[in-house]
Coordinates of C-alpha atoms in Angstrom, one line a residue:
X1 CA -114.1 137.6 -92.7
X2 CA -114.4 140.0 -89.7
X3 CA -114.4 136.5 -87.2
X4 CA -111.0 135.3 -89.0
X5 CA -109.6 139.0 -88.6
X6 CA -110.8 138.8 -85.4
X7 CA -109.3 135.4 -84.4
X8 CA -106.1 136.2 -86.4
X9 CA -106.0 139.1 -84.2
X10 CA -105.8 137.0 -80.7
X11 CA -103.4 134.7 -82.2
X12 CA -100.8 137.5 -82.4
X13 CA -97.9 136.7 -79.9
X14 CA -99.0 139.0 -77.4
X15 CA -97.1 142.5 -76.3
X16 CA -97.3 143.9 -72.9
X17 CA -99.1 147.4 -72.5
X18 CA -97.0 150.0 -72.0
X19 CA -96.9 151.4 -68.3
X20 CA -99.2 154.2 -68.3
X21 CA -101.0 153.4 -71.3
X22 CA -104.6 153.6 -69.7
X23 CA -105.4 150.8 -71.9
X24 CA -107.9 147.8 -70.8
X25 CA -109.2 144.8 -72.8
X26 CA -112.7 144.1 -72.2
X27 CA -113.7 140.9 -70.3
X28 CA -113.7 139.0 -73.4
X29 CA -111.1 139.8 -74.9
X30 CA -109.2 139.9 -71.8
X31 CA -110.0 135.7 -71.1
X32 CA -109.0 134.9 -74.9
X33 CA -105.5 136.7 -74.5
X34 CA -104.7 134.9 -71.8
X35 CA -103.6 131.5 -72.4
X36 CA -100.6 133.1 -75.0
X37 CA -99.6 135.5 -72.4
X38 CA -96.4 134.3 -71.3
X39 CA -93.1 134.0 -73.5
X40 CA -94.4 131.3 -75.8
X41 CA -91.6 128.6 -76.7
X42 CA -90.5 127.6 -80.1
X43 CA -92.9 124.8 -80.6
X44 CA -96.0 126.9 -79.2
X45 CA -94.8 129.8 -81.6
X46 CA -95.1 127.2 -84.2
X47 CA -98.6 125.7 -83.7
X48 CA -99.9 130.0 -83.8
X49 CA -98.1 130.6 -87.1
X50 CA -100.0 127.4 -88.5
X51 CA -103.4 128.4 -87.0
X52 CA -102.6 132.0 -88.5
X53 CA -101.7 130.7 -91.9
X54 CA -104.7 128.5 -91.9
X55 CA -106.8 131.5 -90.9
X56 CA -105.3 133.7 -94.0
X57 CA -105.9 131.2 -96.0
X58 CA -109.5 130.8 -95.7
X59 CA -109.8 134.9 -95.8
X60 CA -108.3 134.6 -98.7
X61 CA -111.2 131.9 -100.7
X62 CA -114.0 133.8 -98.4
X63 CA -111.9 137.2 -100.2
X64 CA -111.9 135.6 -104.4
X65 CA -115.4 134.5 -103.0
X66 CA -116.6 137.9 -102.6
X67 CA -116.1 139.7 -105.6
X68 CA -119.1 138.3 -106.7
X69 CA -121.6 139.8 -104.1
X70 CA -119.8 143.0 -102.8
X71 CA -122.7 144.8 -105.1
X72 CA -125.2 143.8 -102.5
X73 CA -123.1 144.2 -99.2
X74 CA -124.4 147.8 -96.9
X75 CA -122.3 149.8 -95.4
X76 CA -121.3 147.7 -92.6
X77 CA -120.6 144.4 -94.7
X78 CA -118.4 146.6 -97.1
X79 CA -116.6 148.5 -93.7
X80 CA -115.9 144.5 -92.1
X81 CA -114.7 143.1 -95.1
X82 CA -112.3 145.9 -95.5
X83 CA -110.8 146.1 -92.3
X84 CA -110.3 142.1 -92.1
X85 CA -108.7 141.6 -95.3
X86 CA -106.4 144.5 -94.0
X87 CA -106.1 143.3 -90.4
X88 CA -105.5 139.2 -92.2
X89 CA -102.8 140.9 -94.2
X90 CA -104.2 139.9 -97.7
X91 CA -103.9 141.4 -100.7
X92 CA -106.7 141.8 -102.3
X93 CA -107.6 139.3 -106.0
X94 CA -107.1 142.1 -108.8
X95 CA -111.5 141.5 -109.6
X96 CA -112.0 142.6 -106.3
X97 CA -111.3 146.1 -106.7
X98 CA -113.1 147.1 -109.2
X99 CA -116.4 145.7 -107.5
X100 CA -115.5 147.2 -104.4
X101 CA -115.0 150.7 -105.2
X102 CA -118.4 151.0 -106.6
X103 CA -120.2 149.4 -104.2
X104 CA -118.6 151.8 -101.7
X105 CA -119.6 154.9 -103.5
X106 CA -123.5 153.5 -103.8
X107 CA -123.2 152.9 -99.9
X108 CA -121.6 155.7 -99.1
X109 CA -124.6 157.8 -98.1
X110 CA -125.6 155.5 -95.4
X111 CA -122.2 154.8 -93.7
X112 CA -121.7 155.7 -90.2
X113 CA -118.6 157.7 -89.3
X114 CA -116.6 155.2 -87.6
X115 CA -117.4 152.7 -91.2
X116 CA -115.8 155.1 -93.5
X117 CA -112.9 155.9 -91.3
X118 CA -112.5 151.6 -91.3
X119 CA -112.7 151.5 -94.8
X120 CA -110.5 154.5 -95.7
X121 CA -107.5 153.6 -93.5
X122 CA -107.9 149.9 -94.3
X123 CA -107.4 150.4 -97.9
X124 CA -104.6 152.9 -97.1
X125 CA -103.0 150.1 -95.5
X126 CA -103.5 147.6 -98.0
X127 CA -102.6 149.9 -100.9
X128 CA -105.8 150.4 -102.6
X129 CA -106.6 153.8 -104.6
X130 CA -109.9 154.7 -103.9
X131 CA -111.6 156.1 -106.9
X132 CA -111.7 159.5 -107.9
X133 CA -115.9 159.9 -107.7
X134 CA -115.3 158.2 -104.1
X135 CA -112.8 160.4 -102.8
X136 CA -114.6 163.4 -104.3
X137 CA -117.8 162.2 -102.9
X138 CA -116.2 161.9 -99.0
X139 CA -115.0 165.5 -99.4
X140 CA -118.5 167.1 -100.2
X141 CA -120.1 164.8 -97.6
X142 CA -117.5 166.0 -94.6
X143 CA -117.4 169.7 -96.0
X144 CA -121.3 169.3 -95.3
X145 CA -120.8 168.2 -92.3
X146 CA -118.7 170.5 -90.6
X147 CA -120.8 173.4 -91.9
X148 CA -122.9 175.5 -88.7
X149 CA -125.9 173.7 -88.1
X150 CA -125.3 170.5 -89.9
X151 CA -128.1 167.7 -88.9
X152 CA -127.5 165.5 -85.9
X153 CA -127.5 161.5 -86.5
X154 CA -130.9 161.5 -84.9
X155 CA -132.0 163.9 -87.5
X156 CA -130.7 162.8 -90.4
X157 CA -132.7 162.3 -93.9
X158 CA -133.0 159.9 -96.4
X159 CA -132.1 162.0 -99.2
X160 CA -129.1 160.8 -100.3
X161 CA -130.4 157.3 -100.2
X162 CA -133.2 158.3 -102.7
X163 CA -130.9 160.1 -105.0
X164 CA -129.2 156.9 -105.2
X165 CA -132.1 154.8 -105.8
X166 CA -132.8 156.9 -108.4
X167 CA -130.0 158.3 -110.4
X168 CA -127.2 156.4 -109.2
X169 CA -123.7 157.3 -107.6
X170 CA -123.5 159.9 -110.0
X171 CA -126.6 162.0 -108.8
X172 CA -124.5 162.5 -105.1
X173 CA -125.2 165.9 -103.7
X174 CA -123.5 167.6 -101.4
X175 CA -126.6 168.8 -99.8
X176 CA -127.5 165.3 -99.3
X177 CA -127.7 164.2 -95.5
X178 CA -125.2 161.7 -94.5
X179 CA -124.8 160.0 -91.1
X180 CA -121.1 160.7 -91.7
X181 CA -119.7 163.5 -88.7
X182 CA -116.8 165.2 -88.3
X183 CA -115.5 164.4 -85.0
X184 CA -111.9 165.0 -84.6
X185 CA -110.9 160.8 -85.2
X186 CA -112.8 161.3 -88.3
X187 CA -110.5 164.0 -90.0
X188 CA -107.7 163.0 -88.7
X189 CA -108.0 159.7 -90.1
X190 CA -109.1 161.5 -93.4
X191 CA -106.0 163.4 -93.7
X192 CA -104.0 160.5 -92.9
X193 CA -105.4 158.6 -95.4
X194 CA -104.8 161.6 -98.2
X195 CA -100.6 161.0 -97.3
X196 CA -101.0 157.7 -98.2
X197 CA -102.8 158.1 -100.9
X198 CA -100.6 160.6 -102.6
X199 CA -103.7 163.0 -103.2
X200 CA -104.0 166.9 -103.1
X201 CA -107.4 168.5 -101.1
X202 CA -108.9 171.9 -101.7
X203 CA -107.9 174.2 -99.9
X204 CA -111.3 175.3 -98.9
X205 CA -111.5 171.2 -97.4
X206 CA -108.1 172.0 -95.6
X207 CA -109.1 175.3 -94.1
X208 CA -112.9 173.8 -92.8
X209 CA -111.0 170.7 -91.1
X210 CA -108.7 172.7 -89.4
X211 CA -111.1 175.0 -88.3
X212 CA -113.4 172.1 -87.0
X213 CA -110.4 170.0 -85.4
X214 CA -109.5 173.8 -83.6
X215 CA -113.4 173.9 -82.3
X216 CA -113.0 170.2 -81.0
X217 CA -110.1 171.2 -79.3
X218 CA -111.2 173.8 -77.4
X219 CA -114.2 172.2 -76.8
X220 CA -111.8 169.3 -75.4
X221 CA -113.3 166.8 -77.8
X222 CA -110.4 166.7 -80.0
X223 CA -108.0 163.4 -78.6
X224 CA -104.3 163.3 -78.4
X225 CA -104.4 160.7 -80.6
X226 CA -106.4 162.3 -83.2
X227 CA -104.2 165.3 -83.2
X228 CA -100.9 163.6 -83.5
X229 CA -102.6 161.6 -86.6
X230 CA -103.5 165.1 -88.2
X231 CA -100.4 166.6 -87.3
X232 CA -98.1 164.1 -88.8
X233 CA -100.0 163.7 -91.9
X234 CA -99.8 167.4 -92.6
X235 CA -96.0 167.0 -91.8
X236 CA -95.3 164.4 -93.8
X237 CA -97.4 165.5 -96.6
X238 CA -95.7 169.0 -96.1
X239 CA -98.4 171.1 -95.3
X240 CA -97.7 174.1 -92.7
X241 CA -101.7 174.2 -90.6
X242 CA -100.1 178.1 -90.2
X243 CA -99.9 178.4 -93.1
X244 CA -103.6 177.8 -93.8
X245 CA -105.1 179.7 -90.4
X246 CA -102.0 182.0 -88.8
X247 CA -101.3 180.5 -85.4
X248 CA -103.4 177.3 -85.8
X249 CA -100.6 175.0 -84.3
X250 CA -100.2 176.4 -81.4
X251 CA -103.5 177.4 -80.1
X252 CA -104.8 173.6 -80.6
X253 CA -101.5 171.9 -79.3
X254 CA -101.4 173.5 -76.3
X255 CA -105.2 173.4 -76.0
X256 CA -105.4 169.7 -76.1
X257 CA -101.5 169.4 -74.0
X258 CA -103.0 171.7 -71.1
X259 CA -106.1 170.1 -71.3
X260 CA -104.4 166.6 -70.9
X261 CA -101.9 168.5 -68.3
X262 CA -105.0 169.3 -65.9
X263 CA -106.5 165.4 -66.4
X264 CA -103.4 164.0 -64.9
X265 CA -103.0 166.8 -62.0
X266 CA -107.2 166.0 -61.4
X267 CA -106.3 162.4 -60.9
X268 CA -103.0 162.3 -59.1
X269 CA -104.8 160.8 -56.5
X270 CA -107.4 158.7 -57.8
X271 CA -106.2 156.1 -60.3
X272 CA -109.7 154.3 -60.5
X273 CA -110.4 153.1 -63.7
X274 CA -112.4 155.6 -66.0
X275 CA -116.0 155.0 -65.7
X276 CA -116.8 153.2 -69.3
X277 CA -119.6 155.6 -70.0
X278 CA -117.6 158.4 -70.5
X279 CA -114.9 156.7 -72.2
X280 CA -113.9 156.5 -75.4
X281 CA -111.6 154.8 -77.7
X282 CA -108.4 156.5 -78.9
X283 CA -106.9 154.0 -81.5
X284 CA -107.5 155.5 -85.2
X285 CA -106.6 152.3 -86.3
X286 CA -110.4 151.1 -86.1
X287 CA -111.2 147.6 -84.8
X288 CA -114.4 146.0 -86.6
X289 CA -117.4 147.9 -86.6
X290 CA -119.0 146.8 -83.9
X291 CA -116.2 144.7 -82.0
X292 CA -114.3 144.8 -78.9
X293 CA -112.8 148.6 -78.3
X294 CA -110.0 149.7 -76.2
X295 CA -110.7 152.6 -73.8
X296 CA -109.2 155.4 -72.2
X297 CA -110.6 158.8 -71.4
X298 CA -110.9 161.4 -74.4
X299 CA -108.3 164.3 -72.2
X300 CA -105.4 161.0 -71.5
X301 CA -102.0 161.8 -73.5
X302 CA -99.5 159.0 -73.3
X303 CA -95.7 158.7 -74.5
X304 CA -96.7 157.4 -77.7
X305 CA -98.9 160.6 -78.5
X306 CA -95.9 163.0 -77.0
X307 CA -93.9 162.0 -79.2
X308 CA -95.8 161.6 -82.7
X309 CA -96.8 165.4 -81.9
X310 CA -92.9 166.4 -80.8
X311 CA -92.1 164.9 -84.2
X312 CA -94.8 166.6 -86.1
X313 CA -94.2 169.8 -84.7
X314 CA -89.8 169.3 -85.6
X315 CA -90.4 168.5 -88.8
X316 CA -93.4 171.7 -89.6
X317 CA -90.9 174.1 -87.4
X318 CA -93.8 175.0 -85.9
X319 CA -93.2 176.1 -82.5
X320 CA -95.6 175.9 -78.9
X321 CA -94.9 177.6 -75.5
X322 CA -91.9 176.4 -74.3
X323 CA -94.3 175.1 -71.1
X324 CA -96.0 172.9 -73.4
X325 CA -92.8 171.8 -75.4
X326 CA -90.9 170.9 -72.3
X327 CA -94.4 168.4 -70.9
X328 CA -94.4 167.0 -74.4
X329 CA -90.7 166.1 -74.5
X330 CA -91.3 164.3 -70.5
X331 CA -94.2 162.8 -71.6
X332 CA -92.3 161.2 -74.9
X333 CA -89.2 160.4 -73.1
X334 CA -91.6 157.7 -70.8
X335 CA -92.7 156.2 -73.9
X336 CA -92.2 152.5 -74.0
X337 CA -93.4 151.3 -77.5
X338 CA -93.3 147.5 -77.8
X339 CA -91.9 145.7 -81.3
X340 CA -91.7 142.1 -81.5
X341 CA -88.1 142.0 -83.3
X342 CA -85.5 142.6 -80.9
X343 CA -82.8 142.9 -83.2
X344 CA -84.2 145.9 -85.5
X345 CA -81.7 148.7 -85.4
X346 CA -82.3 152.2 -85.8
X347 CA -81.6 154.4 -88.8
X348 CA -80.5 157.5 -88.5
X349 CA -81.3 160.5 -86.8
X350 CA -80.9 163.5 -88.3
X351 CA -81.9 167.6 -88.0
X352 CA -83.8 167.4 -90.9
X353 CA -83.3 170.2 -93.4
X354 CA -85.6 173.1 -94.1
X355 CA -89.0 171.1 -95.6
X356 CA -90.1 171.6 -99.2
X357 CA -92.6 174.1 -100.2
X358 CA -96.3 173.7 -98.7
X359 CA -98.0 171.4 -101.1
X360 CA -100.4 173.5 -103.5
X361 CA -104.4 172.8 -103.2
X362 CA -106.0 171.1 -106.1
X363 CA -107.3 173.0 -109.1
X364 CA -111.0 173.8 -107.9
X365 CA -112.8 174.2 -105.0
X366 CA -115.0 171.0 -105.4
X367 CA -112.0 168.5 -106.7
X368 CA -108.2 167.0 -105.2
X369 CA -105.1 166.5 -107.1
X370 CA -103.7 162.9 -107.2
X371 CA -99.9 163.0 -106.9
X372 CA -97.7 160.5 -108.5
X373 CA -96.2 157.4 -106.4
X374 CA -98.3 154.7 -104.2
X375 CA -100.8 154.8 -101.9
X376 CA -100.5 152.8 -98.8
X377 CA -97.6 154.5 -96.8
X378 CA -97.7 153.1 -93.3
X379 CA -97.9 154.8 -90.0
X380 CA -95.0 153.8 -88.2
X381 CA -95.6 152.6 -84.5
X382 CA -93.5 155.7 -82.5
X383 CA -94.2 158.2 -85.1
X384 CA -90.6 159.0 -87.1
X385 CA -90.2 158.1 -90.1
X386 CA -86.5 158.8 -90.4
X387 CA -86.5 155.2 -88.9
X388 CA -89.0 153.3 -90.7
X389 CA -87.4 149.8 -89.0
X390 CA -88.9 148.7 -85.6
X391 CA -86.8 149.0 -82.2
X392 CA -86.6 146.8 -79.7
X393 CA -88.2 147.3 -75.9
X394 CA -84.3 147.7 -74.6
X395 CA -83.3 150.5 -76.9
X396 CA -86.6 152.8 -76.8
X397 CA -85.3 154.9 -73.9
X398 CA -82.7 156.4 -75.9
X399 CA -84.7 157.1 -79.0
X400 CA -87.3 158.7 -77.4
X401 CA -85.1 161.0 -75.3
X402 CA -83.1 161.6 -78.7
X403 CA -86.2 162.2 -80.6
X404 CA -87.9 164.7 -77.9
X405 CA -84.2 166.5 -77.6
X406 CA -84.0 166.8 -81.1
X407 CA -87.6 168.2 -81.3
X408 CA -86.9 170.7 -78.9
X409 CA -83.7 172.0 -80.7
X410 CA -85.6 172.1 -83.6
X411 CA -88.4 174.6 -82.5
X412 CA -85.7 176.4 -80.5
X413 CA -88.0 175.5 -77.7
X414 CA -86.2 176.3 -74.2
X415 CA -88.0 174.4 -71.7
X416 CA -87.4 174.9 -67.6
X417 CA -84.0 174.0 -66.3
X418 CA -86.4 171.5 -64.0
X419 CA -87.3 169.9 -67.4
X420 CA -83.8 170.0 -69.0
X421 CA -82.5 167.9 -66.0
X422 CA -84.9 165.0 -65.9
X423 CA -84.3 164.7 -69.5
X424 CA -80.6 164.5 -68.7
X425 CA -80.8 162.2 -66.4
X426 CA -83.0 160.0 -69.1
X427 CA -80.3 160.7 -71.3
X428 CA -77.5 159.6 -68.8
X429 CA -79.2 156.4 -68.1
X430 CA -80.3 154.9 -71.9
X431 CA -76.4 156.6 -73.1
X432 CA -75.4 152.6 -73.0
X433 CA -78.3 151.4 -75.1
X434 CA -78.1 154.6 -77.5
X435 CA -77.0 154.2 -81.3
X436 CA -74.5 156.3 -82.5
X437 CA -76.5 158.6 -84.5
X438 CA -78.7 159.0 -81.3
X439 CA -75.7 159.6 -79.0
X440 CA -74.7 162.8 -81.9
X441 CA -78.3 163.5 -82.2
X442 CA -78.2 164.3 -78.1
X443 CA -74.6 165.9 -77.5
X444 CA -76.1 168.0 -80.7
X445 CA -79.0 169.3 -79.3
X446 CA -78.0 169.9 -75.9
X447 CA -75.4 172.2 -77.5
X448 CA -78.1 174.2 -79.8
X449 CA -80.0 174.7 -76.9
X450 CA -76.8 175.8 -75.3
X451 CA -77.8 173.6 -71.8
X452 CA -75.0 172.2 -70.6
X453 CA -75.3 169.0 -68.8
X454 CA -73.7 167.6 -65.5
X455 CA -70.4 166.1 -65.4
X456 CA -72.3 162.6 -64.9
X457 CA -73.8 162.8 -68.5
X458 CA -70.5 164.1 -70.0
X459 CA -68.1 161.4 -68.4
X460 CA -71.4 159.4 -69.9
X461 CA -71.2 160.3 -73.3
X462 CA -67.0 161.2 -73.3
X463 CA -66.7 157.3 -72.9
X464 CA -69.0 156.6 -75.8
X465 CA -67.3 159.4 -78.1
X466 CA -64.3 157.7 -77.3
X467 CA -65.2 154.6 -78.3
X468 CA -67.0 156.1 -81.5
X469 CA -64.3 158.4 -82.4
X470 CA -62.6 156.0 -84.9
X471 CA -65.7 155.3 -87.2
X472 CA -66.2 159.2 -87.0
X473 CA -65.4 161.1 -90.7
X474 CA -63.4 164.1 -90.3
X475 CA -66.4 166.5 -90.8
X476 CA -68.2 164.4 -88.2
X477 CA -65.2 164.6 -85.6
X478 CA -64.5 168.6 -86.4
X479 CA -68.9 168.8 -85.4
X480 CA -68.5 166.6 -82.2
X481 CA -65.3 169.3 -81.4
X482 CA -67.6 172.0 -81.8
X483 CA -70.2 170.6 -79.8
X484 CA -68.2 170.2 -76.8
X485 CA -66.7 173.9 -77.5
X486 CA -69.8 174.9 -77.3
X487 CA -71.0 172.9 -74.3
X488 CA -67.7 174.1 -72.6
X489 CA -66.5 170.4 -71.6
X490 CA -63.3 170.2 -70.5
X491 CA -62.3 166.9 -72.3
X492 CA -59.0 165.2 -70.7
X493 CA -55.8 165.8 -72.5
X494 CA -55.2 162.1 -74.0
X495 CA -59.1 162.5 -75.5
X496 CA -58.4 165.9 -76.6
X497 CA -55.3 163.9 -78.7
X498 CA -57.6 161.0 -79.6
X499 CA -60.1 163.5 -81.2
X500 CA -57.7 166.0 -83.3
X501 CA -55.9 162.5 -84.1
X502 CA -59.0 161.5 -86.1
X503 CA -59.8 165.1 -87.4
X504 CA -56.5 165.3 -88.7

């Protein structure tokens, strides 16, 4: 299973990095991408889609095939088969959840960190429900581990293993020693997984991760990726981190966004690659235990990451120093996020209203709450899920300059008129290539910042109003009027006309 997930993997048709990633393939992997690195033609394209399909179907028999030994798999064997039936894109046979589940919960007290993070987002992905006893079981073992003084992996004991051997899943103690840690990827992935799972934590769980995720991050362990994983499950699930520990946000955003700040200024000059040693890899999605891994230094914060936390932070109304807000929104607005379908539009893009009350803990201190609705939601590749379709490679300028304008009206975040005017320029160039909502979204939250652009971005953005005026509702057109009052654009006489012609 894991070398079919592997080689259905390669066979992918292959997207460029985006510039400034940091990202680097190892030698291996590097020589088996290359052959399908150019624009492959029709016929090529259809030789891959029959080696893929030959691939899912053998996953698939080695998948029914499993059922019947999944009893006797360890950790690792039960973390592989996981991830590759998610990374294959299977569903699993309905007799091959009820074995698995089990099985996990027996060999849970020997996984490694990085195995129950494969198997918890790969059966998020996939749409599987863990089982209560399971879940239960991963919050005692993480609430041991984040408490003062927990044992090292070198020091671990075998005592969980012997309360298994002799009582069974059942006689799991949360004193047992695990080899499970709680690094930063770890809980991040964690409470990622919950969203998708539709499930309520104590709030006792909540409180200890976020505590532990601030200590990573001002011990500058905590990665850019793992916090924009934590932050946008909390935002999605509607739970305010303030909320829990006053002023929580900010401290760790602009912890880990200074942090990253001081990384790029350090290496301004030097753009060596990062020595592999001190490396790490930043993609929560895991790749088979034990496989090839992607690199990049632990402090690196690309557009990708900018963004997912510029959303998070929108949508919590939690707000940073305007410093740090106005690096995000830069950082997000270089973002180049590849998607194979070029003709995917983009959905709307809207100031979202105020968000629902914080989700209530679960009814005890040792148990979680398991909402209604399906597990399985996905994580969407740039981090909105107003927009849950892909974009294309042309049309990411304007949505990410949209998305880090919106974010920054949305805090009431006032970043340096430096700032403002590199992101208008952004804006200028991608106004072509902008949707409609996005061209309102921008015009909207340059006017609740109350900047006001050059004349270049409003001749810009007067043509496209123009042009969009007629598909405009009354309400709409009255909003765009009031956005230009407040901007103080003196609009020409025969599109002053044009406009009240269509608000009338």
């Amino acid at each position: 299973m894991w070398a079919l997930a592997r080689l259905h993997m390669r066979l992918q048709p292959l997207q460029p990095l985006a510039p400034g990633t940091g990202g680097s393939k190892s030698p291996g992997a590097a020589a088996l991408f290359q052959p399908f690195s150019g624009s492959p033609d029709a016929n090529q394209e259809g030789v891959l889609a029959e080696a893929r399909n030959a691939l899912q179907a053998t996953g698939r028999k080695l998948l029914q095939a499993s059922s019947r030994h999944l009893s006797t798999y360890n950790a690792q064997q039960l973390a592989n088969t996981c991830w590759a039936t998610a990374a294959l894109g299977l569903q699993p046979p309905p007799d091959w959840e009820p074995q698995f589940w089990p099985a996990a919960l027996v060999a849970l007290p020997a996984m490694r960190t990085e195995e129950l993070v494969a198997i918890a987002m790969a059966s998020a992905r996939i749409q599987l429900q863990p089982l209560d006893q399971w879940l239960e079981a991963v919050l005692k073992f993480t609430t041991q581990a984040m408490l003062p003084g927990s044992s090292s992996p070198q020091q671990r004991s075998s005592a969980a293993m012997e309360a298994v051997a002799s009582g069974g899943a059942e006689s799991l103690s949360p004193r047992s020693q695990t080899r499970i840690q709680a690094t930063g990827r770890a809980l991040a992935s964690i409470l990622w997984c919950v969203e998708a799972w539709q499930v309520r934590v104590p709030v006792a769980w909540t409180a200890a991760a976020l505590g532990q995720l601030e200590m990573h991050a001002a011990g500058g362990t905590l990665e850019p990726a793992a916090l924009g994983t934590a932050l946008q499950a909390m935002a999605r699930m509607g739970l305010k981190p303030d909320a829990v520990i006053a002023g929580w946000t900010a401290r760790v955003v602009e912890s880990v966004v200074m942090r990253a700040a001081a990384n790029v200024n350090a290496s301004a000059g030097d753009r060596k690659i990062a020595d592999p040693v001190a490396a790490e890899e930043v993609t929560l999605w895991p790749h088979p235990v034990g496989g090839d891994r992607v690199t990049r230094e632990v402090g690196d914060l690309d557009g990708r990451c900018a963004r997912i936390i510029l959303w998070s932070l929108a949508r919590l109304r939690c707000q940073v120093s305007d410093q740090v807000a106005g690096w995000l929104a830069l950082k997000a607005s270089e973002c180049e996020t590849m998607v194979p379908d070029a003709a995917a539009e983009a959905g709307t893009v809207l100031f979202p209203e105020a968000l629902k009350e914080q989700a209530k803990a679960g009814p005890g201190a040792g148990s979680h709450h398991r909402l209604s609705g399906r597990a399985g939601a996905e994580l969407e590749t740039g981090g909105t899920d107003e927009a849950r379709c892909l974009l294309a490679r042309e049309r990411t300028g304007a949505r990410n300059v949209c998305v880090a304008l919106w974010a920054l009206a949305s805090t009431s975040s006032r970043p340096n008129p430096d700032v403002m005017r590199q992101l208008t320029r952004r804006a200028t160039m991608d106004m072509q290539s902008a949707s409609d909502s996005e061209l309102l979204t921008i015009v909207r939250s340059f006017a609740a910042m109350g900047f006001r652009p050059g004349a270049r971005f409003r001749r810009a953005a007067e043509d496209r109003i123009v042009r969009l005026a007629p598909r405009l509702t009354q309400d709409q057109m009255a909003a765009v009027l009031t956005w230009c009052a407040r901007l103080q654009w003196q609009l020409s006489a025969d599109v002053c006309e044009l406009l009240r012609d269509v608000a009338l």
